[in-house]
Amino acid sequence: MLDHIGLCSADLPRSKAFFLQALAPLGIGLVMEVTAEQTGKHDHVGFGSNGKPFFWIGNGGSPSHGVHVAFACGSRAEVDAFHAAALAAGGRDNGAPGLRPWYHPHYYGAFVICPDGNNIEAVCHRPD
């Protein structure tokens, strides 16, 4: 089981704004910010829920590109809302909300390319 994941951003303020808007419909928000002064090198922004950051973006190293991250949703409506919010935040469509039955009969997902070129997904496994 993963505890958290981190991606490098070419433009941390832009990525922070994108994920604030795109992840809000999933109940995922900004939990923590860590400065370069604290880490000794780079700034990091932690998104999560219930006070626990589990998705981090930072400005250290080469920008992540082509990484696929999927966020679990409790309903298909959350998947739809994520997709709309991510597009409104400047993401590029990479797969409209819908069933992907080749994974399993109830796999309902949506995919958006974030400003750094990563494939961000929201998925619901429930038979809504």
N, C-alpha and C. Protein backbone atom coordinates (compact mmCIF):
# COMPACT_ATOMS: atom_id res chain seq x y z
N MET A 1 0.84 -1.17 0.00
CA MET A 1 0.00 0.00 0.00
C MET A 1 0.89 1.24 0.00
N LEU A 2 0.55 2.21 -0.81
CA LEU A 2 1.29 3.46 -0.86
C LEU A 2 0.85 4.40 0.27
N ASP A 3 1.80 5.12 0.82
CA ASP A 3 1.49 6.15 1.82
C ASP A 3 1.30 7.50 1.15
N HIS A 4 2.18 7.81 0.21
CA HIS A 4 2.06 9.06 -0.54
C HIS A 4 2.88 8.96 -1.82
N ILE A 5 2.64 9.92 -2.70
CA ILE A 5 3.37 9.99 -3.96
C ILE A 5 3.71 11.45 -4.22
N GLY A 6 4.82 11.69 -4.88
CA GLY A 6 5.23 13.05 -5.19
C GLY A 6 5.61 13.21 -6.64
N LEU A 7 5.25 14.34 -7.21
CA LEU A 7 5.61 14.69 -8.58
C LEU A 7 6.37 16.01 -8.57
N CYS A 8 7.28 16.18 -9.51
CA CYS A 8 8.00 17.43 -9.68
C CYS A 8 7.29 18.29 -10.72
N SER A 9 7.20 19.56 -10.43
CA SER A 9 6.51 20.50 -11.31
C SER A 9 7.48 21.51 -11.90
N ALA A 10 7.24 21.88 -13.14
CA ALA A 10 8.03 22.94 -13.79
C ALA A 10 7.61 24.31 -13.28
N ASP A 11 6.38 24.43 -12.79
CA ASP A 11 5.84 25.70 -12.31
C ASP A 11 4.93 25.39 -11.12
N LEU A 12 5.50 25.39 -9.93
CA LEU A 12 4.77 24.98 -8.74
C LEU A 12 3.51 25.81 -8.47
N PRO A 13 3.55 27.13 -8.56
CA PRO A 13 2.31 27.89 -8.35
C PRO A 13 1.20 27.51 -9.34
N ARG A 14 1.55 27.28 -10.60
CA ARG A 14 0.56 26.88 -11.61
C ARG A 14 -0.02 25.51 -11.26
N SER A 15 0.85 24.57 -10.91
CA SER A 15 0.39 23.22 -10.56
C SER A 15 -0.46 23.24 -9.29
N LYS A 16 -0.06 24.03 -8.32
CA LYS A 16 -0.83 24.14 -7.08
C LYS A 16 -2.25 24.64 -7.39
N ALA A 17 -2.36 25.68 -8.20
CA ALA A 17 -3.68 26.22 -8.57
C ALA A 17 -4.50 25.17 -9.31
N PHE A 18 -3.87 24.44 -10.24
CA PHE A 18 -4.57 23.41 -10.99
C PHE A 18 -5.13 22.35 -10.06
N PHE A 19 -4.29 21.80 -9.19
CA PHE A 19 -4.74 20.71 -8.33
C PHE A 19 -5.72 21.17 -7.26
N LEU A 20 -5.59 22.40 -6.79
CA LEU A 20 -6.59 22.92 -5.85
C LEU A 20 -7.99 22.84 -6.46
N GLN A 21 -8.11 23.25 -7.71
CA GLN A 21 -9.40 23.26 -8.39
C GLN A 21 -9.82 21.85 -8.83
N ALA A 22 -8.90 21.09 -9.41
CA ALA A 22 -9.24 19.78 -9.97
C ALA A 22 -9.61 18.76 -8.90
N LEU A 23 -8.94 18.81 -7.75
CA LEU A 23 -9.17 17.80 -6.71
C LEU A 23 -10.26 18.17 -5.71
N ALA A 24 -10.70 19.42 -5.72
CA ALA A 24 -11.74 19.87 -4.78
C ALA A 24 -13.01 19.02 -4.84
N PRO A 25 -13.51 18.64 -6.03
CA PRO A 25 -14.73 17.82 -6.06
C PRO A 25 -14.56 16.44 -5.42
N LEU A 26 -13.32 16.02 -5.21
CA LEU A 26 -13.05 14.72 -4.60
C LEU A 26 -12.85 14.82 -3.09
N GLY A 27 -13.00 16.05 -2.55
CA GLY A 27 -12.77 16.25 -1.13
C GLY A 27 -11.29 16.25 -0.77
N ILE A 28 -10.44 16.47 -1.77
CA ILE A 28 -8.99 16.52 -1.56
C ILE A 28 -8.57 17.98 -1.65
N GLY A 29 -7.89 18.45 -0.62
CA GLY A 29 -7.48 19.84 -0.58
C GLY A 29 -6.05 19.99 -0.11
N LEU A 30 -5.62 21.23 -0.01
CA LEU A 30 -4.28 21.55 0.45
C LEU A 30 -4.19 21.26 1.94
N VAL A 31 -3.25 20.41 2.32
CA VAL A 31 -3.08 20.03 3.72
C VAL A 31 -1.82 20.67 4.30
N MET A 32 -0.78 20.77 3.49
CA MET A 32 0.50 21.23 4.02
C MET A 32 1.37 21.82 2.93
N GLU A 33 2.13 22.84 3.29
CA GLU A 33 3.16 23.39 2.41
C GLU A 33 4.48 23.38 3.17
N VAL A 34 5.52 22.95 2.49
CA VAL A 34 6.85 22.87 3.09
C VAL A 34 7.78 23.72 2.22
N THR A 35 8.50 24.63 2.86
CA THR A 35 9.35 25.56 2.11
C THR A 35 10.76 25.00 1.90
N ALA A 36 11.45 25.61 0.96
CA ALA A 36 12.84 25.25 0.69
C ALA A 36 13.70 25.46 1.94
N GLU A 37 13.36 26.46 2.73
CA GLU A 37 14.11 26.71 3.96
C GLU A 37 13.96 25.53 4.93
N GLN A 38 12.78 24.92 4.95
CA GLN A 38 12.54 23.79 5.85
C GLN A 38 13.22 22.51 5.35
N THR A 39 13.19 22.29 4.04
CA THR A 39 13.75 21.05 3.50
C THR A 39 15.23 21.17 3.18
N GLY A 40 15.71 22.40 3.05
CA GLY A 40 17.10 22.62 2.67
C GLY A 40 17.32 22.71 1.18
N LYS A 41 16.24 22.49 0.39
CA LYS A 41 16.40 22.53 -1.06
C LYS A 41 15.20 23.06 -1.82
N HIS A 42 14.03 22.44 -1.65
CA HIS A 42 12.91 22.69 -2.54
C HIS A 42 11.60 22.92 -1.79
N ASP A 43 10.66 23.55 -2.49
CA ASP A 43 9.31 23.76 -1.95
C ASP A 43 8.43 22.58 -2.33
N HIS A 44 7.49 22.25 -1.44
CA HIS A 44 6.57 21.14 -1.68
C HIS A 44 5.18 21.53 -1.20
N VAL A 45 4.17 21.02 -1.89
CA VAL A 45 2.78 21.26 -1.54
C VAL A 45 2.11 19.89 -1.40
N GLY A 46 1.47 19.66 -0.25
CA GLY A 46 0.84 18.36 0.01
C GLY A 46 -0.67 18.46 0.00
N PHE A 47 -1.30 17.65 -0.85
CA PHE A 47 -2.76 17.57 -0.94
C PHE A 47 -3.22 16.28 -0.28
N GLY A 48 -4.40 16.32 0.34
CA GLY A 48 -4.93 15.12 0.96
C GLY A 48 -6.28 15.40 1.58
N SER A 49 -6.60 14.59 2.57
CA SER A 49 -7.87 14.76 3.29
C SER A 49 -7.67 14.31 4.74
N ASN A 50 -8.55 14.76 5.59
CA ASN A 50 -8.49 14.41 7.02
C ASN A 50 -7.13 14.73 7.63
N GLY A 51 -6.51 15.82 7.18
CA GLY A 51 -5.24 16.25 7.74
C GLY A 51 -4.02 15.47 7.28
N LYS A 52 -4.20 14.53 6.36
CA LYS A 52 -3.09 13.68 5.89
C LYS A 52 -2.77 13.97 4.43
N PRO A 53 -1.60 14.54 4.15
CA PRO A 53 -1.22 14.74 2.75
C PRO A 53 -0.74 13.41 2.15
N PHE A 54 -1.26 13.09 0.97
CA PHE A 54 -0.84 11.86 0.30
C PHE A 54 -0.46 12.09 -1.15
N PHE A 55 -0.70 13.29 -1.66
CA PHE A 55 -0.31 13.64 -3.03
C PHE A 55 0.49 14.93 -2.96
N TRP A 56 1.76 14.84 -3.32
CA TRP A 56 2.68 15.96 -3.20
C TRP A 56 3.14 16.43 -4.58
N ILE A 57 3.32 17.73 -4.70
CA ILE A 57 4.00 18.29 -5.86
C ILE A 57 5.11 19.19 -5.32
N GLY A 58 6.20 19.25 -6.04
CA GLY A 58 7.32 20.06 -5.60
C GLY A 58 8.09 20.61 -6.78
N ASN A 59 9.07 21.45 -6.47
CA ASN A 59 9.85 22.08 -7.54
C ASN A 59 11.29 21.59 -7.56
N GLY A 60 11.54 20.44 -7.00
CA GLY A 60 12.90 19.89 -7.01
C GLY A 60 13.07 18.86 -8.11
N GLY A 61 14.16 18.94 -8.83
CA GLY A 61 14.43 17.96 -9.87
C GLY A 61 13.75 18.27 -11.17
N SER A 62 13.89 17.34 -12.10
CA SER A 62 13.26 17.49 -13.41
C SER A 62 11.75 17.30 -13.28
N PRO A 63 10.96 18.10 -13.99
CA PRO A 63 9.51 17.96 -13.90
C PRO A 63 9.06 16.56 -14.31
N SER A 64 8.12 16.02 -13.53
CA SER A 64 7.52 14.73 -13.87
C SER A 64 6.69 14.92 -15.13
N HIS A 65 6.74 13.94 -15.99
CA HIS A 65 6.00 14.01 -17.25
C HIS A 65 5.61 12.59 -17.63
N GLY A 66 4.34 12.39 -17.94
CA GLY A 66 3.89 11.08 -18.36
C GLY A 66 3.54 10.13 -17.22
N VAL A 67 3.54 10.62 -15.99
CA VAL A 67 3.17 9.79 -14.85
C VAL A 67 1.64 9.66 -14.81
N HIS A 68 1.15 8.50 -14.41
CA HIS A 68 -0.29 8.28 -14.29
C HIS A 68 -0.62 8.13 -12.81
N VAL A 69 -1.51 9.00 -12.32
CA VAL A 69 -1.98 8.95 -10.94
C VAL A 69 -3.50 8.87 -10.98
N ALA A 70 -4.07 7.90 -10.26
CA ALA A 70 -5.52 7.73 -10.22
C ALA A 70 -6.02 7.96 -8.80
N PHE A 71 -7.06 8.77 -8.67
CA PHE A 71 -7.69 9.06 -7.39
C PHE A 71 -9.00 8.29 -7.30
N ALA A 72 -9.19 7.56 -6.21
CA ALA A 72 -10.41 6.77 -5.99
C ALA A 72 -11.57 7.69 -5.60
N CYS A 73 -12.72 7.43 -6.17
CA CYS A 73 -13.92 8.21 -5.91
C CYS A 73 -15.02 7.31 -5.36
N GLY A 74 -15.91 7.90 -4.60
CA GLY A 74 -17.02 7.16 -4.03
C GLY A 74 -18.24 7.11 -4.92
N SER A 75 -18.24 7.91 -5.99
CA SER A 75 -19.40 7.91 -6.89
C SER A 75 -18.98 8.35 -8.29
N ARG A 76 -19.80 8.00 -9.24
CA ARG A 76 -19.56 8.44 -10.61
C ARG A 76 -19.73 9.95 -10.74
N ALA A 77 -20.60 10.52 -9.93
CA ALA A 77 -20.79 11.97 -9.95
C ALA A 77 -19.49 12.69 -9.57
N GLU A 78 -18.72 12.13 -8.65
CA GLU A 78 -17.43 12.72 -8.29
C GLU A 78 -16.47 12.66 -9.47
N VAL A 79 -16.47 11.57 -10.21
CA VAL A 79 -15.63 11.45 -11.40
C VAL A 79 -16.00 12.54 -12.40
N ASP A 80 -17.29 12.70 -12.64
CA ASP A 80 -17.76 13.73 -13.57
C ASP A 80 -17.33 15.12 -13.11
N ALA A 81 -17.50 15.39 -11.81
CA ALA A 81 -17.15 16.71 -11.26
C ALA A 81 -15.65 16.97 -11.35
N PHE A 82 -14.84 15.94 -11.08
CA PHE A 82 -13.39 16.08 -11.22
C PHE A 82 -13.03 16.47 -12.65
N HIS A 83 -13.59 15.75 -13.62
CA HIS A 83 -13.26 15.99 -15.02
C HIS A 83 -13.60 17.43 -15.41
N ALA A 84 -14.78 17.89 -15.05
CA ALA A 84 -15.19 19.26 -15.36
C ALA A 84 -14.29 20.28 -14.68
N ALA A 85 -13.98 20.06 -13.41
CA ALA A 85 -13.13 21.00 -12.67
C ALA A 85 -11.71 21.03 -13.22
N ALA A 86 -11.18 19.87 -13.57
CA ALA A 86 -9.82 19.80 -14.10
C ALA A 86 -9.72 20.49 -15.46
N LEU A 87 -10.72 20.33 -16.29
CA LEU A 87 -10.72 21.03 -17.59
C LEU A 87 -10.84 22.53 -17.37
N ALA A 88 -11.69 22.94 -16.45
CA ALA A 88 -11.84 24.37 -16.16
C ALA A 88 -10.56 24.97 -15.58
N ALA A 89 -9.76 24.13 -14.93
CA ALA A 89 -8.50 24.59 -14.34
C ALA A 89 -7.35 24.61 -15.34
N GLY A 90 -7.62 24.21 -16.58
CA GLY A 90 -6.59 24.25 -17.61
C GLY A 90 -6.04 22.91 -18.04
N GLY A 91 -6.61 21.82 -17.51
CA GLY A 91 -6.18 20.50 -17.93
C GLY A 91 -6.69 20.17 -19.33
N ARG A 92 -6.05 19.20 -19.97
CA ARG A 92 -6.48 18.74 -21.30
C ARG A 92 -7.17 17.40 -21.17
N ASP A 93 -8.28 17.25 -21.84
CA ASP A 93 -9.02 16.00 -21.80
C ASP A 93 -8.16 14.85 -22.33
N ASN A 94 -8.17 13.74 -21.60
CA ASN A 94 -7.46 12.54 -22.04
C ASN A 94 -8.37 11.32 -21.92
N GLY A 95 -9.66 11.56 -21.82
CA GLY A 95 -10.64 10.49 -21.71
C GLY A 95 -11.82 10.94 -20.90
N ALA A 96 -12.92 11.22 -21.56
CA ALA A 96 -14.13 11.72 -20.89
C ALA A 96 -14.66 10.69 -19.90
N PRO A 97 -15.44 11.14 -18.92
CA PRO A 97 -16.02 10.22 -17.96
C PRO A 97 -16.83 9.13 -18.66
N GLY A 98 -16.64 7.91 -18.22
CA GLY A 98 -17.39 6.80 -18.78
C GLY A 98 -16.88 5.47 -18.29
N LEU A 99 -17.63 4.44 -18.63
CA LEU A 99 -17.25 3.09 -18.26
C LEU A 99 -16.05 2.62 -19.08
N ARG A 100 -15.19 1.87 -18.43
CA ARG A 100 -14.06 1.19 -19.08
C ARG A 100 -14.20 -0.29 -18.74
N PRO A 101 -15.16 -0.98 -19.37
CA PRO A 101 -15.48 -2.36 -18.99
C PRO A 101 -14.36 -3.36 -19.26
N TRP A 102 -13.35 -2.98 -20.02
CA TRP A 102 -12.23 -3.89 -20.26
C TRP A 102 -11.42 -4.07 -18.97
N TYR A 103 -11.54 -3.14 -18.01
CA TYR A 103 -10.89 -3.31 -16.70
C TYR A 103 -11.78 -4.17 -15.79
N HIS A 104 -13.03 -3.76 -15.65
CA HIS A 104 -14.07 -4.56 -15.00
C HIS A 104 -15.40 -3.86 -15.27
N PRO A 105 -16.53 -4.54 -15.10
CA PRO A 105 -17.83 -4.01 -15.54
C PRO A 105 -18.23 -2.66 -14.94
N HIS A 106 -17.72 -2.33 -13.75
CA HIS A 106 -18.14 -1.09 -13.08
C HIS A 106 -17.06 -0.01 -13.07
N TYR A 107 -15.98 -0.20 -13.80
CA TYR A 107 -14.87 0.76 -13.81
C TYR A 107 -15.32 2.01 -14.56
N TYR A 108 -15.51 3.11 -13.81
CA TYR A 108 -15.97 4.37 -14.37
C TYR A 108 -14.88 5.41 -14.09
N GLY A 109 -14.25 5.90 -15.13
CA GLY A 109 -13.13 6.81 -14.94
C GLY A 109 -13.14 7.98 -15.91
N ALA A 110 -12.31 8.95 -15.59
CA ALA A 110 -12.07 10.12 -16.45
C ALA A 110 -10.60 10.49 -16.32
N PHE A 111 -10.03 10.98 -17.41
CA PHE A 111 -8.60 11.25 -17.48
C PHE A 111 -8.34 12.66 -17.99
N VAL A 112 -7.40 13.34 -17.35
CA VAL A 112 -7.03 14.71 -17.74
C VAL A 112 -5.51 14.82 -17.68
N ILE A 113 -4.93 15.50 -18.64
CA ILE A 113 -3.50 15.79 -18.63
C ILE A 113 -3.31 17.10 -17.86
N CYS A 114 -2.50 17.05 -16.81
CA CYS A 114 -2.24 18.25 -16.00
C CYS A 114 -1.25 19.17 -16.72
N PRO A 115 -1.03 20.38 -16.21
CA PRO A 115 -0.12 21.31 -16.88
C PRO A 115 1.31 20.79 -17.09
N ASP A 116 1.75 19.83 -16.28
CA ASP A 116 3.08 19.28 -16.46
C ASP A 116 3.11 18.05 -17.35
N GLY A 117 1.95 17.64 -17.89
CA GLY A 117 1.91 16.53 -18.83
C GLY A 117 1.68 15.17 -18.20
N ASN A 118 1.20 15.14 -16.96
CA ASN A 118 0.89 13.87 -16.31
C ASN A 118 -0.57 13.50 -16.51
N ASN A 119 -0.85 12.22 -16.57
CA ASN A 119 -2.20 11.70 -16.77
C ASN A 119 -2.87 11.52 -15.41
N ILE A 120 -3.80 12.40 -15.09
CA ILE A 120 -4.48 12.38 -13.79
C ILE A 120 -5.88 11.81 -13.99
N GLU A 121 -6.20 10.79 -13.21
CA GLU A 121 -7.46 10.07 -13.36
C GLU A 121 -8.27 10.14 -12.08
N ALA A 122 -9.58 10.13 -12.24
CA ALA A 122 -10.50 9.89 -11.14
C ALA A 122 -11.28 8.65 -11.52
N VAL A 123 -11.44 7.71 -10.58
CA VAL A 123 -12.09 6.44 -10.90
C VAL A 123 -13.02 6.01 -9.77
N CYS A 124 -14.17 5.48 -10.18
CA CYS A 124 -15.13 4.89 -9.26
C CYS A 124 -15.31 3.43 -9.66
N HIS A 125 -15.25 2.54 -8.68
CA HIS A 125 -15.40 1.10 -8.95
C HIS A 125 -16.77 0.58 -8.54
N ARG A 126 -17.64 1.47 -8.13
CA ARG A 126 -18.97 1.07 -7.65
C ARG A 126 -19.97 0.99 -8.80
N PRO A 127 -20.97 0.15 -8.66
CA PRO A 127 -21.99 0.02 -9.71
C PRO A 127 -23.10 1.06 -9.59
N ASP A 128 -22.75 2.34 -9.63
CA ASP A 128 -23.74 3.43 -9.47
C ASP A 128 -24.83 3.27 -10.47
